[in-house]
Amino acid sequence: MIKGEDSCVLQVLDSLKTYIIKNNDTSALRVLDIISGKSDGYLSEAIQDIVGEVFYENLGLLLWFCDTNKSNHLEKFLIYALSMEVSMEKEVARKRIDKFVRDNRQIKQLTTNQSKLLGKIVKRIDPTIWE
């Protein structure tokens, strides 16, 4: 699948993202995780964007998946996505992320493990990796 026509692969990934966000489907996250372990170039950029969007749209599912599946591919891509966001928008993005994290900890009632994982991810945001 990931060796096909670029536009087709990107359409499949976009459909996968939509499915993950709307359907709360862990099997779709597993597919994304498998693809992310074998990706490079434009595919890595697309996965980074997808994981960043899933972070904002379905945080609980993403954290659950990263906590229960120790491959860390999606966690790594999430850190890259958030680091890119902060690299591009500096303090505005950092404040937006911090506010989002605060709000979701209260609203979504994350488990202790999910909360710890989220804290670990936020601490690992490093905009200098994109400089």
mmCIF file of N, CA and C in Angstrom:
data_model
loop_
_atom_site.group_PDB
_atom_site.id
_atom_site.type_symbol
_atom_site.label_atom_id
_atom_site.label_comp_id
_atom_site.label_asym_id
_atom_site.label_seq_id
_atom_site.Cartn_x
_atom_site.Cartn_y
_atom_site.Cartn_z
ATOM 1 N N MET A 1 0.816 -1.198 0.000
ATOM 2 C CA MET A 1 0.000 0.000 0.000
ATOM 3 C C MET A 1 0.862 1.264 0.000
ATOM 4 N N ILE A 2 1.928 1.273 0.798
ATOM 5 C CA ILE A 2 2.720 2.498 0.910
ATOM 6 C C ILE A 2 3.711 2.672 -0.232
ATOM 7 N N LYS A 3 3.735 1.761 -1.153
ATOM 8 C CA LYS A 3 4.622 1.885 -2.306
ATOM 9 C C LYS A 3 3.851 2.243 -3.577
ATOM 10 N N GLY A 4 2.598 2.655 -3.431
ATOM 11 C CA GLY A 4 1.767 2.984 -4.578
ATOM 12 C C GLY A 4 1.947 4.414 -5.037
ATOM 13 N N GLU A 5 1.059 4.828 -5.892
ATOM 14 C CA GLU A 5 1.024 6.199 -6.408
ATOM 15 C C GLU A 5 0.892 7.164 -5.218
ATOM 16 N N ASP A 6 1.737 8.210 -5.207
ATOM 17 C CA ASP A 6 1.764 9.136 -4.063
ATOM 18 C C ASP A 6 0.394 9.689 -3.707
ATOM 19 N N SER A 7 -0.345 10.168 -4.694
ATOM 20 C CA SER A 7 -1.639 10.779 -4.404
ATOM 21 C C SER A 7 -2.627 9.747 -3.861
ATOM 22 N N CYS A 8 -2.536 8.526 -4.331
ATOM 23 C CA CYS A 8 -3.409 7.459 -3.846
ATOM 24 C C CYS A 8 -3.072 7.120 -2.390
ATOM 25 N N VAL A 9 -1.797 7.012 -2.094
ATOM 26 C CA VAL A 9 -1.360 6.715 -0.729
ATOM 27 C C VAL A 9 -1.828 7.818 0.218
ATOM 28 N N LEU A 10 -1.694 9.064 -0.200
ATOM 29 C CA LEU A 10 -2.120 10.179 0.644
ATOM 30 C C LEU A 10 -3.634 10.172 0.857
ATOM 31 N N GLN A 11 -4.388 9.783 -0.171
ATOM 32 C CA GLN A 11 -5.843 9.676 -0.025
ATOM 33 C C GLN A 11 -6.218 8.575 0.956
ATOM 34 N N VAL A 12 -5.516 7.472 0.897
ATOM 35 C CA VAL A 12 -5.772 6.369 1.831
ATOM 36 C C VAL A 12 -5.468 6.828 3.258
ATOM 37 N N LEU A 13 -4.357 7.501 3.437
ATOM 38 C CA LEU A 13 -4.000 7.997 4.767
ATOM 39 C C LEU A 13 -5.018 9.011 5.279
ATOM 40 N N ASP A 14 -5.488 9.872 4.404
ATOM 41 C CA ASP A 14 -6.492 10.846 4.804
ATOM 42 C C ASP A 14 -7.790 10.151 5.228
ATOM 43 N N SER A 15 -8.177 9.132 4.489
ATOM 44 C CA SER A 15 -9.365 8.355 4.849
ATOM 45 C C SER A 15 -9.171 7.653 6.188
ATOM 46 N N LEU A 16 -7.985 7.144 6.413
ATOM 47 C CA LEU A 16 -7.662 6.482 7.671
ATOM 48 C C LEU A 16 -7.765 7.474 8.833
ATOM 49 N N LYS A 17 -7.242 8.673 8.627
ATOM 50 C CA LYS A 17 -7.326 9.713 9.661
ATOM 51 C C LYS A 17 -8.770 10.026 10.001
ATOM 52 N N THR A 18 -9.579 10.238 8.995
ATOM 53 C CA THR A 18 -10.991 10.547 9.201
ATOM 54 C C THR A 18 -11.681 9.412 9.952
ATOM 55 N N TYR A 19 -11.370 8.202 9.567
ATOM 56 C CA TYR A 19 -11.970 7.037 10.213
ATOM 57 C C TYR A 19 -11.574 6.955 11.690
ATOM 58 N N ILE A 20 -10.302 7.200 11.991
ATOM 59 C CA ILE A 20 -9.824 7.170 13.377
ATOM 60 C C ILE A 20 -10.557 8.214 14.213
ATOM 61 N N ILE A 21 -10.651 9.413 13.698
ATOM 62 C CA ILE A 21 -11.270 10.509 14.447
ATOM 63 C C ILE A 21 -12.756 10.267 14.664
ATOM 64 N N LYS A 22 -13.446 9.837 13.637
ATOM 65 C CA LYS A 22 -14.904 9.693 13.731
ATOM 66 C C LYS A 22 -15.354 8.410 14.410
ATOM 67 N N ASN A 23 -14.584 7.327 14.277
ATOM 68 C CA ASN A 23 -15.069 6.021 14.720
ATOM 69 C C ASN A 23 -14.380 5.454 15.949
ATOM 70 N N ASN A 24 -13.399 6.176 16.482
ATOM 71 C CA ASN A 24 -12.754 5.694 17.705
ATOM 72 C C ASN A 24 -12.206 4.277 17.529
ATOM 73 N N ASP A 25 -11.653 3.990 16.360
ATOM 74 C CA ASP A 25 -11.274 2.632 16.005
ATOM 75 C C ASP A 25 -9.786 2.379 16.244
ATOM 76 N N THR A 26 -9.497 1.498 17.190
ATOM 77 C CA THR A 26 -8.106 1.196 17.501
ATOM 78 C C THR A 26 -7.423 0.387 16.395
ATOM 79 N N SER A 27 -8.179 -0.392 15.642
ATOM 80 C CA SER A 27 -7.544 -1.159 14.564
ATOM 81 C C SER A 27 -7.008 -0.217 13.483
ATOM 82 N N ALA A 28 -7.682 0.895 13.259
ATOM 83 C CA ALA A 28 -7.200 1.883 12.294
ATOM 84 C C ALA A 28 -5.920 2.545 12.815
ATOM 85 N N LEU A 29 -5.853 2.776 14.119
ATOM 86 C CA LEU A 29 -4.610 3.309 14.700
ATOM 87 C C LEU A 29 -3.481 2.297 14.559
ATOM 88 N N ARG A 30 -3.791 1.030 14.697
ATOM 89 C CA ARG A 30 -2.785 -0.019 14.536
ATOM 90 C C ARG A 30 -2.230 0.001 13.108
ATOM 91 N N VAL A 31 -3.101 0.160 12.118
ATOM 92 C CA VAL A 31 -2.664 0.243 10.723
ATOM 93 C C VAL A 31 -1.743 1.453 10.543
ATOM 94 N N LEU A 32 -2.148 2.595 11.092
ATOM 95 C CA LEU A 32 -1.320 3.802 10.995
ATOM 96 C C LEU A 32 0.027 3.589 11.678
ATOM 97 N N ASP A 33 0.022 2.920 12.807
ATOM 98 C CA ASP A 33 1.261 2.639 13.530
ATOM 99 C C ASP A 33 2.184 1.752 12.700
ATOM 100 N N ILE A 34 1.634 0.738 12.075
ATOM 101 C CA ILE A 34 2.441 -0.160 11.235
ATOM 102 C C ILE A 34 3.040 0.607 10.062
ATOM 103 N N ILE A 35 2.227 1.421 9.418
ATOM 104 C CA ILE A 35 2.717 2.224 8.291
ATOM 105 C C ILE A 35 3.800 3.192 8.771
ATOM 106 N N SER A 36 3.583 3.797 9.936
ATOM 107 C CA SER A 36 4.549 4.789 10.431
ATOM 108 C C SER A 36 5.905 4.169 10.745
ATOM 109 N N GLY A 37 5.918 2.882 11.041
ATOM 110 C CA GLY A 37 7.182 2.195 11.297
ATOM 111 C C GLY A 37 7.988 1.927 10.043
ATOM 112 N N LYS A 38 7.366 2.093 8.883
ATOM 113 C CA LYS A 38 8.025 1.805 7.607
ATOM 114 C C LYS A 38 8.074 3.028 6.695
ATOM 115 N N SER A 39 7.789 4.187 7.237
ATOM 116 C CA SER A 39 7.654 5.368 6.381
ATOM 117 C C SER A 39 8.904 6.226 6.376
ATOM 118 N N ASP A 40 9.023 7.018 5.309
ATOM 119 C CA ASP A 40 10.053 8.050 5.220
ATOM 120 C C ASP A 40 9.566 9.099 4.226
ATOM 121 N N GLY A 41 10.272 10.185 4.136
ATOM 122 C CA GLY A 41 9.943 11.235 3.172
ATOM 123 C C GLY A 41 8.550 11.792 3.328
ATOM 124 N N TYR A 42 7.848 11.933 2.210
ATOM 125 C CA TYR A 42 6.527 12.559 2.215
ATOM 126 C C TYR A 42 5.540 11.771 3.072
ATOM 127 N N LEU A 43 5.726 10.466 3.159
ATOM 128 C CA LEU A 43 4.843 9.631 3.963
ATOM 129 C C LEU A 43 5.001 9.957 5.452
ATOM 130 N N SER A 44 6.217 10.159 5.885
ATOM 131 C CA SER A 44 6.455 10.550 7.280
ATOM 132 C C SER A 44 5.818 11.903 7.588
ATOM 133 N N GLU A 45 5.942 12.817 6.660
ATOM 134 C CA GLU A 45 5.316 14.137 6.854
ATOM 135 C C GLU A 45 3.800 14.010 6.965
ATOM 136 N N ALA A 46 3.215 13.189 6.125
ATOM 137 C CA ALA A 46 1.765 12.995 6.157
ATOM 138 C C ALA A 46 1.337 12.350 7.474
ATOM 139 N N ILE A 47 2.070 11.357 7.929
ATOM 140 C CA ILE A 47 1.733 10.685 9.186
ATOM 141 C C ILE A 47 1.884 11.648 10.354
ATOM 142 N N GLN A 48 2.910 12.456 10.319
ATOM 143 C CA GLN A 48 3.100 13.463 11.362
ATOM 144 C C GLN A 48 1.889 14.396 11.425
ATOM 145 N N ASP A 49 1.435 14.863 10.281
ATOM 146 C CA ASP A 49 0.260 15.734 10.234
ATOM 147 C C ASP A 49 -0.985 15.018 10.761
ATOM 148 N N ILE A 50 -1.145 13.770 10.386
ATOM 149 C CA ILE A 50 -2.311 12.992 10.818
ATOM 150 C C ILE A 50 -2.304 12.813 12.334
ATOM 151 N N VAL A 51 -1.170 12.403 12.869
ATOM 152 C CA VAL A 51 -1.085 12.178 14.315
ATOM 153 C C VAL A 51 -1.304 13.490 15.070
ATOM 154 N N GLY A 52 -0.797 14.596 14.530
ATOM 155 C CA GLY A 52 -1.044 15.895 15.146
ATOM 156 C C GLY A 52 -2.521 16.243 15.171
ATOM 157 N N GLU A 53 -3.213 15.934 14.098
ATOM 158 C CA GLU A 53 -4.650 16.213 14.042
ATOM 159 C C GLU A 53 -5.439 15.279 14.962
ATOM 160 N N VAL A 54 -5.060 14.011 14.997
ATOM 161 C CA VAL A 54 -5.733 13.069 15.898
ATOM 162 C C VAL A 54 -5.526 13.508 17.349
ATOM 163 N N PHE A 55 -4.365 14.052 17.672
ATOM 164 C CA PHE A 55 -4.093 14.576 19.014
ATOM 165 C C PHE A 55 -5.179 15.554 19.430
ATOM 166 N N TYR A 56 -5.515 16.468 18.549
ATOM 167 C CA TYR A 56 -6.514 17.496 18.881
ATOM 168 C C TYR A 56 -7.953 16.982 18.783
ATOM 169 N N GLU A 57 -8.177 15.987 17.957
ATOM 170 C CA GLU A 57 -9.550 15.527 17.718
ATOM 171 C C GLU A 57 -9.951 14.302 18.535
ATOM 172 N N ASN A 58 -8.986 13.462 18.919
ATOM 173 C CA ASN A 58 -9.322 12.247 19.649
ATOM 174 C C ASN A 58 -8.164 11.871 20.579
ATOM 175 N N LEU A 59 -7.864 12.779 21.492
ATOM 176 C CA LEU A 59 -6.718 12.636 22.389
ATOM 177 C C LEU A 59 -6.790 11.357 23.217
ATOM 178 N N GLY A 60 -7.940 11.073 23.795
ATOM 179 C CA GLY A 60 -8.074 9.896 24.649
ATOM 180 C C GLY A 60 -7.719 8.607 23.930
ATOM 181 N N LEU A 61 -8.226 8.441 22.709
ATOM 182 C CA LEU A 61 -7.935 7.238 21.934
ATOM 183 C C LEU A 61 -6.442 7.153 21.609
ATOM 184 N N LEU A 62 -5.857 8.256 21.184
ATOM 185 C CA LEU A 62 -4.440 8.261 20.832
ATOM 186 C C LEU A 62 -3.573 7.911 22.043
ATOM 187 N N LEU A 63 -3.867 8.510 23.193
ATOM 188 C CA LEU A 63 -3.089 8.215 24.395
ATOM 189 C C LEU A 63 -3.286 6.767 24.834
ATOM 190 N N TRP A 64 -4.522 6.284 24.741
ATOM 191 C CA TRP A 64 -4.776 4.887 25.089
ATOM 192 C C TRP A 64 -3.929 3.973 24.215
ATOM 193 N N PHE A 65 -3.932 4.243 22.911
ATOM 194 C CA PHE A 65 -3.184 3.406 21.982
ATOM 195 C C PHE A 65 -1.688 3.450 22.285
ATOM 196 N N CYS A 66 -1.153 4.649 22.475
ATOM 197 C CA CYS A 66 0.282 4.785 22.740
ATOM 198 C C CYS A 66 0.664 4.117 24.059
ATOM 199 N N ASP A 67 -0.232 4.152 25.035
ATOM 200 C CA ASP A 67 0.040 3.539 26.333
ATOM 201 C C ASP A 67 -0.012 2.018 26.266
ATOM 202 N N THR A 68 -0.935 1.467 25.495
ATOM 203 C CA THR A 68 -1.108 0.013 25.475
ATOM 204 C C THR A 68 -0.300 -0.682 24.389
ATOM 205 N N ASN A 69 0.168 0.044 23.399
ATOM 206 C CA ASN A 69 0.978 -0.521 22.317
ATOM 207 C C ASN A 69 2.346 0.132 22.366
ATOM 208 N N LYS A 70 3.305 -0.580 22.793
ATOM 209 C CA LYS A 70 4.610 0.003 23.116
ATOM 210 C C LYS A 70 5.549 0.192 21.929
ATOM 211 N N SER A 71 5.034 0.220 20.714
ATOM 212 C CA SER A 71 5.916 0.408 19.562
ATOM 213 C C SER A 71 6.490 1.822 19.523
ATOM 214 N N ASN A 72 5.765 2.779 20.051
ATOM 215 C CA ASN A 72 6.190 4.180 20.147
ATOM 216 C C ASN A 72 6.297 4.917 18.817
ATOM 217 N N HIS A 73 5.881 4.298 17.719
ATOM 218 C CA HIS A 73 5.928 5.009 16.439
ATOM 219 C C HIS A 73 5.015 6.228 16.466
ATOM 220 N N LEU A 74 3.778 6.046 16.866
ATOM 221 C CA LEU A 74 2.838 7.172 16.863
ATOM 222 C C LEU A 74 3.220 8.205 17.908
ATOM 223 N N GLU A 75 3.729 7.761 19.031
ATOM 224 C CA GLU A 75 4.203 8.700 20.055
ATOM 225 C C GLU A 75 5.324 9.575 19.496
ATOM 226 N N LYS A 76 6.254 8.955 18.789
ATOM 227 C CA LYS A 76 7.372 9.688 18.172
ATOM 228 C C LYS A 76 6.846 10.706 17.163
ATOM 229 N N PHE A 77 5.898 10.292 16.325
ATOM 230 C CA PHE A 77 5.341 11.207 15.333
ATOM 231 C C PHE A 77 4.548 12.336 15.989
ATOM 232 N N LEU A 78 3.911 12.054 17.106
ATOM 233 C CA LEU A 78 3.198 13.098 17.832
ATOM 234 C C LEU A 78 4.174 14.135 18.376
ATOM 235 N N ILE A 79 5.262 13.686 18.932
ATOM 236 C CA ILE A 79 6.279 14.618 19.437
ATOM 237 C C ILE A 79 6.827 15.461 18.291
ATOM 238 N N TYR A 80 7.067 14.849 17.150
ATOM 239 C CA TYR A 80 7.525 15.600 15.975
ATOM 240 C C TYR A 80 6.482 16.644 15.557
ATOM 241 N N ALA A 81 5.217 16.231 15.531
ATOM 242 C CA ALA A 81 4.149 17.143 15.105
ATOM 243 C C ALA A 81 4.035 18.340 16.035
ATOM 244 N N LEU A 82 4.044 18.089 17.337
ATOM 245 C CA LEU A 82 3.924 19.184 18.301
ATOM 246 C C LEU A 82 5.178 20.053 18.280
ATOM 247 N N SER A 83 6.333 19.447 18.081
ATOM 248 C CA SER A 83 7.586 20.212 17.981
ATOM 249 C C SER A 83 7.561 21.115 16.755
ATOM 250 N N MET A 84 7.039 20.604 15.639
ATOM 251 C CA MET A 84 6.912 21.410 14.423
ATOM 252 C C MET A 84 5.974 22.591 14.662
ATOM 253 N N GLU A 85 4.868 22.321 15.331
ATOM 254 C CA GLU A 85 3.898 23.374 15.632
ATOM 255 C C GLU A 85 4.556 24.493 16.444
ATOM 256 N N VAL A 86 5.309 24.125 17.471
ATOM 257 C CA VAL A 86 5.977 25.124 18.305
ATOM 258 C C VAL A 86 7.099 25.806 17.529
ATOM 259 N N SER A 87 7.789 25.068 16.684
ATOM 260 C CA SER A 87 8.849 25.661 15.872
ATOM 261 C C SER A 87 8.303 26.753 14.961
ATOM 262 N N MET A 88 7.109 26.524 14.415
ATOM 263 C CA MET A 88 6.531 27.475 13.469
ATOM 264 C C MET A 88 5.843 28.662 14.157
ATOM 265 N N GLU A 89 5.196 28.410 15.280
ATOM 266 C CA GLU A 89 4.393 29.456 15.909
ATOM 267 C C GLU A 89 4.904 29.889 17.278
ATOM 268 N N LYS A 90 6.017 29.363 17.692
ATOM 269 C CA LYS A 90 6.693 29.714 18.942
ATOM 270 C C LYS A 90 5.758 29.654 20.148
ATOM 271 N N GLU A 91 5.743 30.749 20.933
ATOM 272 C CA GLU A 91 5.002 30.771 22.187
ATOM 273 C C GLU A 91 3.493 30.650 22.006
ATOM 274 N N VAL A 92 2.964 31.114 20.891
ATOM 275 C CA VAL A 92 1.522 31.000 20.636
ATOM 276 C C VAL A 92 1.130 29.520 20.623
ATOM 277 N N ALA A 93 1.905 28.726 19.919
ATOM 278 C CA ALA A 93 1.622 27.289 19.838
ATOM 279 C C ALA A 93 1.838 26.627 21.187
ATOM 280 N N ARG A 94 2.898 27.001 21.878
ATOM 281 C CA ARG A 94 3.183 26.413 23.191
ATOM 282 C C ARG A 94 2.023 26.680 24.150
ATOM 283 N N LYS A 95 1.508 27.894 24.148
ATOM 284 C CA LYS A 95 0.375 28.225 25.018
ATOM 285 C C LYS A 95 -0.881 27.470 24.606
ATOM 286 N N ARG A 96 -1.103 27.329 23.302
ATOM 287 C CA ARG A 96 -2.270 26.599 22.803
ATOM 288 C C ARG A 96 -2.201 25.128 23.226
ATOM 289 N N ILE A 97 -1.040 24.527 23.084
ATOM 290 C CA ILE A 97 -0.860 23.129 23.474
ATOM 291 C C ILE A 97 -1.058 22.972 24.979
ATOM 292 N N ASP A 98 -0.434 23.840 25.759
ATOM 293 C CA ASP A 98 -0.575 23.763 27.219
ATOM 294 C C ASP A 98 -2.027 23.914 27.652
ATOM 295 N N LYS A 99 -2.745 24.838 27.037
ATOM 296 C CA LYS A 99 -4.156 25.031 27.370
ATOM 297 C C LYS A 99 -4.968 23.801 26.975
ATOM 298 N N PHE A 100 -4.701 23.280 25.807
ATOM 299 C CA PHE A 100 -5.403 22.088 25.349
ATOM 300 C C PHE A 100 -5.178 20.917 26.309
ATOM 301 N N VAL A 101 -3.945 20.737 26.733
ATOM 302 C CA VAL A 101 -3.608 19.653 27.661
ATOM 303 C C VAL A 101 -4.315 19.858 28.994
ATOM 304 N N ARG A 102 -4.282 21.064 29.516
ATOM 305 C CA ARG A 102 -4.982 21.351 30.782
ATOM 306 C C ARG A 102 -6.468 21.055 30.660
ATOM 307 N N ASP A 103 -7.078 21.543 29.605
ATOM 308 C CA ASP A 103 -8.521 21.358 29.412
ATOM 309 C C ASP A 103 -8.875 19.881 29.260
ATOM 310 N N ASN A 104 -8.082 19.139 28.520
ATOM 311 C CA ASN A 104 -8.396 17.736 28.295
ATOM 312 C C ASN A 104 -8.153 16.871 29.517
ATOM 313 N N ARG A 105 -7.203 17.215 30.327
ATOM 314 C CA ARG A 105 -7.005 16.469 31.565
ATOM 315 C C ARG A 105 -8.242 16.586 32.440
ATOM 316 N N GLN A 106 -8.858 17.742 32.465
ATOM 317 C CA GLN A 106 -10.042 17.956 33.296
ATOM 318 C C GLN A 106 -11.286 17.359 32.641
ATOM 319 N N ILE A 107 -11.475 17.601 31.376
ATOM 320 C CA ILE A 107 -12.709 17.213 30.689
ATOM 321 C C ILE A 107 -12.757 15.721 30.395
ATOM 322 N N LYS A 108 -11.717 15.175 29.846
ATOM 323 C CA LYS A 108 -11.721 13.793 29.381
ATOM 324 C C LYS A 108 -11.468 12.778 30.497
ATOM 325 N N GLN A 109 -11.007 13.253 31.648
ATOM 326 C CA GLN A 109 -10.714 12.378 32.778
ATOM 327 C C GLN A 109 -9.805 11.220 32.355
ATOM 328 N N LEU A 110 -8.631 11.580 31.929
ATOM 329 C CA LEU A 110 -7.662 10.582 31.482
ATOM 330 C C LEU A 110 -7.257 9.685 32.639
ATOM 331 N N THR A 111 -6.867 8.469 32.320
ATOM 332 C CA THR A 111 -6.350 7.572 33.350
ATOM 333 C C THR A 111 -5.008 8.110 33.837
ATOM 334 N N THR A 112 -4.529 7.578 34.926
ATOM 335 C CA THR A 112 -3.231 7.994 35.464
ATOM 336 C C THR A 112 -2.127 7.757 34.444
ATOM 337 N N ASN A 113 -2.137 6.580 33.811
ATOM 338 C CA ASN A 113 -1.108 6.272 32.798
ATOM 339 C C ASN A 113 -1.188 7.226 31.617
ATOM 340 N N GLN A 114 -2.396 7.531 31.146
ATOM 341 C CA GLN A 114 -2.561 8.444 30.019
ATOM 342 C C GLN A 114 -2.085 9.837 30.397
ATOM 343 N N SER A 115 -2.386 10.257 31.595
ATOM 344 C CA SER A 115 -1.965 11.573 32.061
ATOM 345 C C SER A 115 -0.439 11.665 32.148
ATOM 346 N N LYS A 116 0.186 10.616 32.670
ATOM 347 C CA LYS A 116 1.655 10.580 32.743
ATOM 348 C C LYS A 116 2.271 10.592 31.348
ATOM 349 N N LEU A 117 1.695 9.798 30.451
ATOM 350 C CA LEU A 117 2.195 9.746 29.078
ATOM 351 C C LEU A 117 2.069 11.107 28.408
ATOM 352 N N LEU A 118 0.939 11.754 28.593
ATOM 353 C CA LEU A 118 0.740 13.083 28.011
ATOM 354 C C LEU A 118 1.775 14.064 28.546
ATOM 355 N N GLY A 119 2.021 14.020 29.855
ATOM 356 C CA GLY A 119 3.050 14.884 30.442
ATOM 357 C C GLY A 119 4.423 14.608 29.853
ATOM 358 N N LYS A 120 4.738 13.334 29.660
ATOM 359 C CA LYS A 120 6.023 12.945 29.067
ATOM 360 C C LYS A 120 6.143 13.468 27.638
ATOM 361 N N ILE A 121 5.066 13.350 26.881
ATOM 362 C CA ILE A 121 5.069 13.821 25.495
ATOM 363 C C ILE A 121 5.274 15.328 25.447
ATOM 364 N N VAL A 122 4.545 16.060 26.260
ATOM 365 C CA VAL A 122 4.648 17.524 26.271
ATOM 366 C C VAL A 122 6.057 17.959 26.677
ATOM 367 N N LYS A 123 6.654 17.261 27.621
ATOM 368 C CA LYS A 123 8.023 17.601 28.049
ATOM 369 C C LYS A 123 9.041 17.346 26.942
ATOM 370 N N ARG A 124 8.734 16.414 26.053
ATOM 371 C CA ARG A 124 9.676 16.074 24.982
ATOM 372 C C ARG A 124 9.514 16.941 23.733
ATOM 373 N N ILE A 125 8.578 17.889 23.757
ATOM 374 C CA ILE A 125 8.441 18.805 22.619
ATOM 375 C C ILE A 125 9.741 19.586 22.494
ATOM 376 N N ASP A 126 10.328 19.563 21.306
ATOM 377 C CA ASP A 126 11.606 20.220 21.064
ATOM 378 C C ASP A 126 11.606 20.881 19.691
ATOM 379 N N PRO A 127 11.249 22.161 19.642
ATOM 380 C CA PRO A 127 11.193 22.838 18.348
ATOM 381 C C PRO A 127 12.535 22.946 17.646
ATOM 382 N N THR A 128 13.639 22.781 18.368
ATOM 383 C CA THR A 128 14.954 22.906 17.744
ATOM 384 C C THR A 128 15.254 21.757 16.779
ATOM 385 N N ILE A 129 14.513 20.663 16.858
ATOM 386 C CA ILE A 129 14.776 19.574 15.912
ATOM 387 C C ILE A 129 14.412 19.981 14.488
ATOM 388 N N TRP A 130 13.648 21.064 14.332
ATOM 389 C CA TRP A 130 13.232 21.522 13.014
ATOM 390 C C TRP A 130 14.033 22.736 12.542
ATOM 391 N N GLU A 131 15.039 23.116 13.291
ATOM 392 C CA GLU A 131 15.849 24.301 12.897
ATOM 393 C C GLU A 131 17.078 23.902 12.131
#
